[in-house]
Amino acid sequence: MGLGATTVKHLLLLLNFVFSVLGLVLIAFGIFFLISAAENAVSIGENVAGGLIIALGVVILIIAIFGCLAAIHEAPVRLLIYVGAVVLLILAQLMFLGMSSHGTKDGISGSINEGFDRLWESERNQTGALGYYESWLQCCGVNSSEDYWIIHHGIPSSCCPENKCLDTPSRVFKTGCKAAFVKYLDDKLLVFKIVCWLLVIGEAVGAVFGWLLYSSVKNQSRRNNAVWM
């Protein structure tokens, strides 16, 4: 094989090593996502998202290892399978990126809306159901502090800094807890989006390198066969 093919092979190995590392990052992030999701009971969609992130990281890791082995052995069939798998993986990641961008806007399939509706029903019957989220996210009510006026409840202390309202309306948190929770999820998913975009760009380059190495191996095989004819 010529120098060009050797260089492509080394670059492909390097790229797949990077993919392996990023796959492990996604797995770790997915586990963190699940652990943090267990601390609240608003959205089951958060658990689903964590599971999908872990699954994506595992698939990326498997394909990256397969790509390394295909490049090391310079096996044409394996290289072709690797290129096809990477193209499918890119499409899957673009789909996940779309889901992560629109998922929180849609309340992750409505589970956030349903979760806060359940909490608000509990709040109607027993004050304090939203207290954990109000203190944690620095928010008040589901949509705003006006939610409490509608049901003729006083503003709870959890709607104020350090749980001290001091009869001062300006100290009451202005943001509703549903909007604050959606922002929290958006911020948490930012890491996933950044890693995913890096992977999509890198995988596109990897697919090109894989195809170039496949073509080089096939051409070298034809030349060798021609010599023996």
PDB file of C-alpha atoms in Angstrom:
ATOM      1  CA  MET A   1       0.000   0.000   0.000  1.00  0.00           C
ATOM      2  CA  GLY A   2       1.183   3.533  -0.730  1.00  0.00           C
ATOM      3  CA  LEU A   3       1.929   6.265   1.773  1.00  0.00           C
ATOM      4  CA  GLY A   4      -1.466   7.891   1.170  1.00  0.00           C
ATOM      5  CA  ALA A   5      -3.356   4.745   2.137  1.00  0.00           C
ATOM      6  CA  THR A   6      -1.173   4.257   5.203  1.00  0.00           C
ATOM      7  CA  THR A   7      -1.873   7.827   6.312  1.00  0.00           C
ATOM      8  CA  VAL A   8      -5.614   7.316   5.818  1.00  0.00           C
ATOM      9  CA  LYS A   9      -5.441   4.129   7.870  1.00  0.00           C
ATOM     10  CA  HIS A  10      -3.685   5.891  10.765  1.00  0.00           C
ATOM     11  CA  LEU A  11      -6.128   8.803  10.655  1.00  0.00           C
ATOM     12  CA  LEU A  12      -9.045   6.362  10.686  1.00  0.00           C
ATOM     13  CA  LEU A  13      -7.586   4.607  13.730  1.00  0.00           C
ATOM     14  CA  LEU A  14      -7.111   7.966  15.473  1.00  0.00           C
ATOM     15  CA  LEU A  15     -10.663   9.058  14.684  1.00  0.00           C
ATOM     16  CA  ASN A  16     -12.132   5.829  15.997  1.00  0.00           C
ATOM     17  CA  PHE A  17     -10.113   6.173  19.188  1.00  0.00           C
ATOM     18  CA  VAL A  18     -11.647   9.637  19.637  1.00  0.00           C
ATOM     19  CA  PHE A  19     -15.113   8.187  18.900  1.00  0.00           C
ATOM     20  CA  SER A  20     -14.531   5.565  21.595  1.00  0.00           C
ATOM     21  CA  VAL A  21     -13.684   8.255  24.141  1.00  0.00           C
ATOM     22  CA  LEU A  22     -16.731  10.341  23.194  1.00  0.00           C
ATOM     23  CA  GLY A  23     -18.908   7.212  23.339  1.00  0.00           C
ATOM     24  CA  LEU A  24     -17.721   6.639  26.910  1.00  0.00           C
ATOM     25  CA  VAL A  25     -18.465  10.305  27.683  1.00  0.00           C
ATOM     26  CA  LEU A  26     -22.037   9.805  26.449  1.00  0.00           C
ATOM     27  CA  ILE A  27     -22.446   6.656  28.550  1.00  0.00           C
ATOM     28  CA  ALA A  28     -21.193   8.488  31.657  1.00  0.00           C
ATOM     29  CA  PHE A  29     -23.446  11.462  30.898  1.00  0.00           C
ATOM     30  CA  GLY A  30     -26.455   9.169  30.406  1.00  0.00           C
ATOM     31  CA  ILE A  31     -25.803   7.554  33.795  1.00  0.00           C
ATOM     32  CA  PHE A  32     -25.535  11.014  35.389  1.00  0.00           C
ATOM     33  CA  PHE A  33     -28.795  11.940  33.629  1.00  0.00           C
ATOM     34  CA  LEU A  34     -30.569   8.921  35.144  1.00  0.00           C
ATOM     35  CA  ILE A  35     -29.169   9.542  38.627  1.00  0.00           C
ATOM     36  CA  SER A  36     -30.214  13.197  38.624  1.00  0.00           C
ATOM     37  CA  ALA A  37     -33.621  12.272  37.178  1.00  0.00           C
ATOM     38  CA  ALA A  38     -34.214   9.908  40.113  1.00  0.00           C
ATOM     39  CA  GLU A  39     -34.146  12.925  42.457  1.00  0.00           C
ATOM     40  CA  ASN A  40     -37.390  14.298  41.049  1.00  0.00           C
ATOM     41  CA  ALA A  41     -40.676  12.765  39.984  1.00  0.00           C
ATOM     42  CA  VAL A  42     -41.892  15.285  37.412  1.00  0.00           C
ATOM     43  CA  SER A  43     -40.891  13.689  34.118  1.00  0.00           C
ATOM     44  CA  ILE A  44     -40.471  10.028  33.166  1.00  0.00           C
ATOM     45  CA  GLY A  45     -39.268  11.410  29.832  1.00  0.00           C
ATOM     46  CA  GLU A  46     -36.019  12.387  31.556  1.00  0.00           C
ATOM     47  CA  ASN A  47     -35.393   8.720  32.377  1.00  0.00           C
ATOM     48  CA  VAL A  48     -36.137   7.744  28.767  1.00  0.00           C
ATOM     49  CA  ALA A  49     -33.705  10.397  27.510  1.00  0.00           C
ATOM     50  CA  GLY A  50     -30.987   9.094  29.854  1.00  0.00           C
ATOM     51  CA  GLY A  51     -31.529   5.532  28.620  1.00  0.00           C
ATOM     52  CA  LEU A  52     -31.338   6.624  24.967  1.00  0.00           C
ATOM     53  CA  ILE A  53     -28.114   8.543  25.596  1.00  0.00           C
ATOM     54  CA  ILE A  54     -26.525   5.465  27.207  1.00  0.00           C
ATOM     55  CA  ALA A  55     -27.698   3.255  24.313  1.00  0.00           C
ATOM     56  CA  LEU A  56     -26.257   5.708  21.778  1.00  0.00           C
ATOM     57  CA  GLY A  57     -22.922   5.775  23.609  1.00  0.00           C
ATOM     58  CA  VAL A  58     -22.747   1.958  23.615  1.00  0.00           C
ATOM     59  CA  VAL A  59     -23.515   1.789  19.869  1.00  0.00           C
ATOM     60  CA  ILE A  60     -20.853   4.418  19.110  1.00  0.00           C
ATOM     61  CA  LEU A  61     -18.306   2.509  21.199  1.00  0.00           C
ATOM     62  CA  ILE A  62     -19.063  -0.788  19.411  1.00  0.00           C
ATOM     63  CA  ILE A  63     -18.854   0.788  15.937  1.00  0.00           C
ATOM     64  CA  ALA A  64     -15.607   2.583  16.833  1.00  0.00           C
ATOM     65  CA  ILE A  65     -13.980  -0.662  18.022  1.00  0.00           C
ATOM     66  CA  PHE A  66     -15.239  -2.453  14.901  1.00  0.00           C
ATOM     67  CA  GLY A  67     -13.800   0.358  12.759  1.00  0.00           C
ATOM     68  CA  CYS A  68     -10.401   0.040  14.427  1.00  0.00           C
ATOM     69  CA  LEU A  69     -10.307  -3.707  13.805  1.00  0.00           C
ATOM     70  CA  ALA A  70     -11.423  -3.261  10.183  1.00  0.00           C
ATOM     71  CA  ALA A  71      -8.677  -0.690   9.590  1.00  0.00           C
ATOM     72  CA  ILE A  72      -5.974  -2.755  11.305  1.00  0.00           C
ATOM     73  CA  HIS A  73      -6.812  -5.892   9.292  1.00  0.00           C
ATOM     74  CA  GLU A  74      -7.510  -3.874   6.131  1.00  0.00           C
ATOM     75  CA  ALA A  75     -10.543  -6.078   5.517  1.00  0.00           C
ATOM     76  CA  PRO A  76     -12.625  -4.705   2.591  1.00  0.00           C
ATOM     77  CA  VAL A  77     -15.921  -6.241   3.684  1.00  0.00           C
ATOM     78  CA  ARG A  78     -15.519  -4.989   7.253  1.00  0.00           C
ATOM     79  CA  LEU A  79     -14.577  -1.529   6.014  1.00  0.00           C
ATOM     80  CA  LEU A  80     -17.682  -1.424   3.831  1.00  0.00           C
ATOM     81  CA  ILE A  81     -19.854  -2.515   6.767  1.00  0.00           C
ATOM     82  CA  TYR A  82     -18.170   0.126   8.927  1.00  0.00           C
ATOM     83  CA  VAL A  83     -18.907   2.910   6.421  1.00  0.00           C
ATOM     84  CA  GLY A  84     -22.559   1.825   6.192  1.00  0.00           C
ATOM     85  CA  ALA A  85     -22.871   1.636   9.984  1.00  0.00           C
ATOM     86  CA  VAL A  86     -21.360   5.110  10.398  1.00  0.00           C
ATOM     87  CA  VAL A  87     -23.795   6.616   7.866  1.00  0.00           C
ATOM     88  CA  LEU A  88     -26.739   5.055   9.741  1.00  0.00           C
ATOM     89  CA  LEU A  89     -25.263   6.265  13.026  1.00  0.00           C
ATOM     90  CA  ILE A  90     -25.024   9.840  11.705  1.00  0.00           C
ATOM     91  CA  LEU A  91     -28.696   9.726  10.689  1.00  0.00           C
ATOM     92  CA  ALA A  92     -29.658   8.369  14.133  1.00  0.00           C
ATOM     93  CA  GLN A  93     -27.696  11.112  15.893  1.00  0.00           C
ATOM     94  CA  LEU A  94     -29.296  13.826  13.767  1.00  0.00           C
ATOM     95  CA  MET A  95     -32.664  12.389  14.799  1.00  0.00           C
ATOM     96  CA  PHE A  96     -31.635  12.450  18.472  1.00  0.00           C
ATOM     97  CA  LEU A  97     -30.442  16.040  18.111  1.00  0.00           C
ATOM     98  CA  GLY A  98     -33.828  16.983  16.689  1.00  0.00           C
ATOM     99  CA  MET A  99     -35.554  15.182  19.557  1.00  0.00           C
ATOM    100  CA  SER A 100     -33.404  16.933  22.156  1.00  0.00           C
ATOM    101  CA  SER A 101     -34.063  20.344  20.557  1.00  0.00           C
ATOM    102  CA  HIS A 102     -37.841  19.923  20.379  1.00  0.00           C
ATOM    103  CA  GLY A 103     -38.368  17.445  23.219  1.00  0.00           C
ATOM    104  CA  THR A 104     -38.287  19.929  26.067  1.00  0.00           C
ATOM    105  CA  LYS A 105     -40.446  22.374  24.078  1.00  0.00           C
ATOM    106  CA  ASP A 106     -43.041  19.610  23.764  1.00  0.00           C
ATOM    107  CA  GLY A 107     -42.657  18.771  27.443  1.00  0.00           C
ATOM    108  CA  ILE A 108     -40.802  15.539  26.526  1.00  0.00           C
ATOM    109  CA  SER A 109     -43.892  13.902  25.075  1.00  0.00           C
ATOM    110  CA  GLY A 110     -46.113  15.731  27.552  1.00  0.00           C
ATOM    111  CA  SER A 111     -44.654  14.069  30.652  1.00  0.00           C
ATOM    112  CA  ILE A 112     -43.419  17.378  32.112  1.00  0.00           C
ATOM    113  CA  ASN A 113     -46.866  18.936  31.714  1.00  0.00           C
ATOM    114  CA  GLU A 114     -48.528  15.870  33.243  1.00  0.00           C
ATOM    115  CA  GLY A 115     -46.025  15.800  36.106  1.00  0.00           C
ATOM    116  CA  PHE A 116     -46.622  19.419  37.063  1.00  0.00           C
ATOM    117  CA  ASP A 117     -50.393  18.982  36.674  1.00  0.00           C
ATOM    118  CA  ARG A 118     -50.200  16.156  39.240  1.00  0.00           C
ATOM    119  CA  LEU A 119     -48.115  18.284  41.586  1.00  0.00           C
ATOM    120  CA  TRP A 120     -50.527  21.189  41.287  1.00  0.00           C
ATOM    121  CA  GLU A 121     -53.478  18.965  42.140  1.00  0.00           C
ATOM    122  CA  SER A 122     -51.570  17.880  45.236  1.00  0.00           C
ATOM    123  CA  GLU A 123     -50.785  21.530  46.016  1.00  0.00           C
ATOM    124  CA  ARG A 124     -54.503  22.341  45.946  1.00  0.00           C
ATOM    125  CA  ASN A 125     -55.129  19.760  48.651  1.00  0.00           C
ATOM    126  CA  GLN A 126     -51.975  20.158  50.698  1.00  0.00           C
ATOM    127  CA  THR A 127     -49.668  23.164  50.535  1.00  0.00           C
ATOM    128  CA  GLY A 128     -46.022  22.290  49.948  1.00  0.00           C
ATOM    129  CA  ALA A 129     -46.219  19.814  47.057  1.00  0.00           C
ATOM    130  CA  LEU A 130     -44.248  22.221  44.838  1.00  0.00           C
ATOM    131  CA  GLY A 131     -41.936  23.320  47.645  1.00  0.00           C
ATOM    132  CA  TYR A 132     -38.966  21.160  46.573  1.00  0.00           C
ATOM    133  CA  TYR A 133     -38.994  22.535  43.015  1.00  0.00           C
ATOM    134  CA  GLU A 134     -39.613  26.133  44.095  1.00  0.00           C
ATOM    135  CA  SER A 135     -36.604  26.110  46.428  1.00  0.00           C
ATOM    136  CA  TRP A 136     -34.391  24.148  44.007  1.00  0.00           C
ATOM    137  CA  LEU A 137     -35.220  26.012  40.774  1.00  0.00           C
ATOM    138  CA  GLN A 138     -36.039  29.369  42.389  1.00  0.00           C
ATOM    139  CA  CYS A 139     -39.506  29.483  40.863  1.00  0.00           C
ATOM    140  CA  CYS A 140     -43.075  29.941  42.058  1.00  0.00           C
ATOM    141  CA  GLY A 141     -46.227  28.063  41.093  1.00  0.00           C
ATOM    142  CA  VAL A 142     -46.543  26.023  37.913  1.00  0.00           C
ATOM    143  CA  ASN A 143     -46.774  29.021  35.562  1.00  0.00           C
ATOM    144  CA  SER A 144     -46.210  31.939  37.972  1.00  0.00           C
ATOM    145  CA  SER A 145     -46.973  33.096  41.502  1.00  0.00           C
ATOM    146  CA  GLU A 146     -50.448  34.091  40.269  1.00  0.00           C
ATOM    147  CA  ASP A 147     -51.374  30.402  40.317  1.00  0.00           C
ATOM    148  CA  TYR A 148     -51.686  30.674  44.114  1.00  0.00           C
ATOM    149  CA  TRP A 149     -53.965  33.695  43.901  1.00  0.00           C
ATOM    150  CA  ILE A 150     -56.273  31.802  41.527  1.00  0.00           C
ATOM    151  CA  ILE A 151     -56.813  29.031  44.074  1.00  0.00           C
ATOM    152  CA  HIS A 152     -56.881  31.531  46.973  1.00  0.00           C
ATOM    153  CA  HIS A 153     -53.707  30.208  48.615  1.00  0.00           C
ATOM    154  CA  GLY A 154     -51.082  32.388  50.175  1.00  0.00           C
ATOM    155  CA  ILE A 155     -47.629  32.543  48.584  1.00  0.00           C
ATOM    156  CA  PRO A 156     -45.522  29.816  50.298  1.00  0.00           C
ATOM    157  CA  SER A 157     -42.131  30.654  51.771  1.00  0.00           C
ATOM    158  CA  SER A 158     -40.483  28.332  49.236  1.00  0.00           C
ATOM    159  CA  CYS A 159     -41.267  30.976  46.592  1.00  0.00           C
ATOM    160  CA  CYS A 160     -38.772  33.383  48.159  1.00  0.00           C
ATOM    161  CA  PRO A 161     -34.972  33.465  48.664  1.00  0.00           C
ATOM    162  CA  GLU A 162     -33.898  31.650  51.846  1.00  0.00           C
ATOM    163  CA  ASN A 163     -37.596  30.825  52.419  1.00  0.00           C
ATOM    164  CA  LYS A 164     -38.181  34.383  53.670  1.00  0.00           C
ATOM    165  CA  CYS A 165     -40.792  36.441  51.832  1.00  0.00           C
ATOM    166  CA  LEU A 166     -40.991  39.227  54.468  1.00  0.00           C
ATOM    167  CA  ASP A 167     -44.371  40.322  53.032  1.00  0.00           C
ATOM    168  CA  THR A 168     -42.481  41.871  50.103  1.00  0.00           C
ATOM    169  CA  PRO A 169     -43.903  40.992  46.673  1.00  0.00           C
ATOM    170  CA  SER A 170     -40.604  41.868  44.982  1.00  0.00           C
ATOM    171  CA  ARG A 171     -38.900  38.961  46.764  1.00  0.00           C
ATOM    172  CA  VAL A 172     -41.216  36.380  45.202  1.00  0.00           C
ATOM    173  CA  PHE A 173     -39.651  34.379  42.346  1.00  0.00           C
ATOM    174  CA  LYS A 174     -41.173  35.487  39.054  1.00  0.00           C
ATOM    175  CA  THR A 175     -40.573  32.376  36.925  1.00  0.00           C
ATOM    176  CA  GLY A 176     -43.026  29.478  36.944  1.00  0.00           C
ATOM    177  CA  CYS A 177     -41.611  26.074  37.880  1.00  0.00           C
ATOM    178  CA  LYS A 178     -42.591  24.405  34.606  1.00  0.00           C
ATOM    179  CA  ALA A 179     -40.569  26.943  32.555  1.00  0.00           C
ATOM    180  CA  ALA A 180     -37.690  26.764  35.048  1.00  0.00           C
ATOM    181  CA  PHE A 181     -37.619  22.945  34.818  1.00  0.00           C
ATOM    182  CA  VAL A 182     -37.619  23.049  30.999  1.00  0.00           C
ATOM    183  CA  LYS A 183     -34.659  25.472  31.097  1.00  0.00           C
ATOM    184  CA  TYR A 184     -32.871  23.161  33.523  1.00  0.00           C
ATOM    185  CA  LEU A 185     -33.309  20.245  31.086  1.00  0.00           C
ATOM    186  CA  ASP A 186     -32.193  22.371  28.129  1.00  0.00           C
ATOM    187  CA  ASP A 187     -29.021  23.347  29.980  1.00  0.00           C
ATOM    188  CA  LYS A 188     -28.353  19.718  30.953  1.00  0.00           C
ATOM    189  CA  LEU A 189     -28.874  18.504  27.380  1.00  0.00           C
ATOM    190  CA  LEU A 190     -26.413  21.100  26.060  1.00  0.00           C
ATOM    191  CA  VAL A 191     -23.506  18.729  26.811  1.00  0.00           C
ATOM    192  CA  PHE A 192     -25.235  15.980  24.828  1.00  0.00           C
ATOM    193  CA  LYS A 193     -25.806  18.317  21.876  1.00  0.00           C
ATOM    194  CA  ILE A 194     -22.177  19.482  21.786  1.00  0.00           C
ATOM    195  CA  VAL A 195     -20.777  15.925  21.962  1.00  0.00           C
ATOM    196  CA  CYS A 196     -23.289  14.745  19.354  1.00  0.00           C
ATOM    197  CA  TRP A 197     -22.388  17.470  16.868  1.00  0.00           C
ATOM    198  CA  LEU A 198     -18.679  16.762  17.333  1.00  0.00           C
ATOM    199  CA  LEU A 199     -19.403  13.093  16.665  1.00  0.00           C
ATOM    200  CA  VAL A 200     -21.517  13.800  13.570  1.00  0.00           C
ATOM    201  CA  ILE A 201     -18.759  15.938  12.027  1.00  0.00           C
ATOM    202  CA  GLY A 202     -16.041  13.462  12.971  1.00  0.00           C
ATOM    203  CA  GLU A 203     -18.062  10.459  11.797  1.00  0.00           C
ATOM    204  CA  ALA A 204     -18.674  12.086   8.413  1.00  0.00           C
ATOM    205  CA  VAL A 205     -14.900  12.436   8.033  1.00  0.00           C
ATOM    206  CA  GLY A 206     -14.447   8.876   9.322  1.00  0.00           C
ATOM    207  CA  ALA A 207     -16.909   7.523   6.741  1.00  0.00           C
ATOM    208  CA  VAL A 208     -14.918   9.247   3.978  1.00  0.00           C
ATOM    209  CA  PHE A 209     -11.629   7.846   5.304  1.00  0.00           C
ATOM    210  CA  GLY A 210     -13.197   4.399   5.629  1.00  0.00           C
ATOM    211  CA  TRP A 211     -14.351   4.521   2.005  1.00  0.00           C
ATOM    212  CA  LEU A 212     -10.925   5.735   0.844  1.00  0.00           C
ATOM    213  CA  LEU A 213      -9.199   2.903   2.690  1.00  0.00           C
ATOM    214  CA  TYR A 214     -11.724   0.405   1.305  1.00  0.00           C
ATOM    215  CA  SER A 215     -11.084   1.659  -2.246  1.00  0.00           C
ATOM    216  CA  SER A 216      -7.320   1.526  -1.726  1.00  0.00           C
ATOM    217  CA  VAL A 217      -7.442  -2.057  -0.413  1.00  0.00           C
ATOM    218  CA  LYS A 218      -9.653  -3.141  -3.321  1.00  0.00           C
ATOM    219  CA  ASN A 219      -7.372  -1.464  -5.866  1.00  0.00           C
ATOM    220  CA  GLN A 220      -4.310  -3.050  -4.300  1.00  0.00           C
ATOM    221  CA  SER A 221      -6.030  -6.449  -4.467  1.00  0.00           C
ATOM    222  CA  ARG A 222      -6.806  -5.954  -8.166  1.00  0.00           C
ATOM    223  CA  ARG A 223      -3.197  -4.966  -8.885  1.00  0.00           C
ATOM    224  CA  ASN A 224      -1.911  -8.045  -7.065  1.00  0.00           C
ATOM    225  CA  ASN A 225      -4.276 -10.284  -9.035  1.00  0.00           C
ATOM    226  CA  ALA A 226      -3.176  -8.651 -12.291  1.00  0.00           C
ATOM    227  CA  VAL A 227       0.471  -9.385 -11.498  1.00  0.00           C
ATOM    228  CA  TRP A 228      -0.273 -13.092 -11.070  1.00  0.00           C
ATOM    229  CA  MET A 229      -2.290 -13.321 -14.281  1.00  0.00           C
TER     230      MET A 229
END
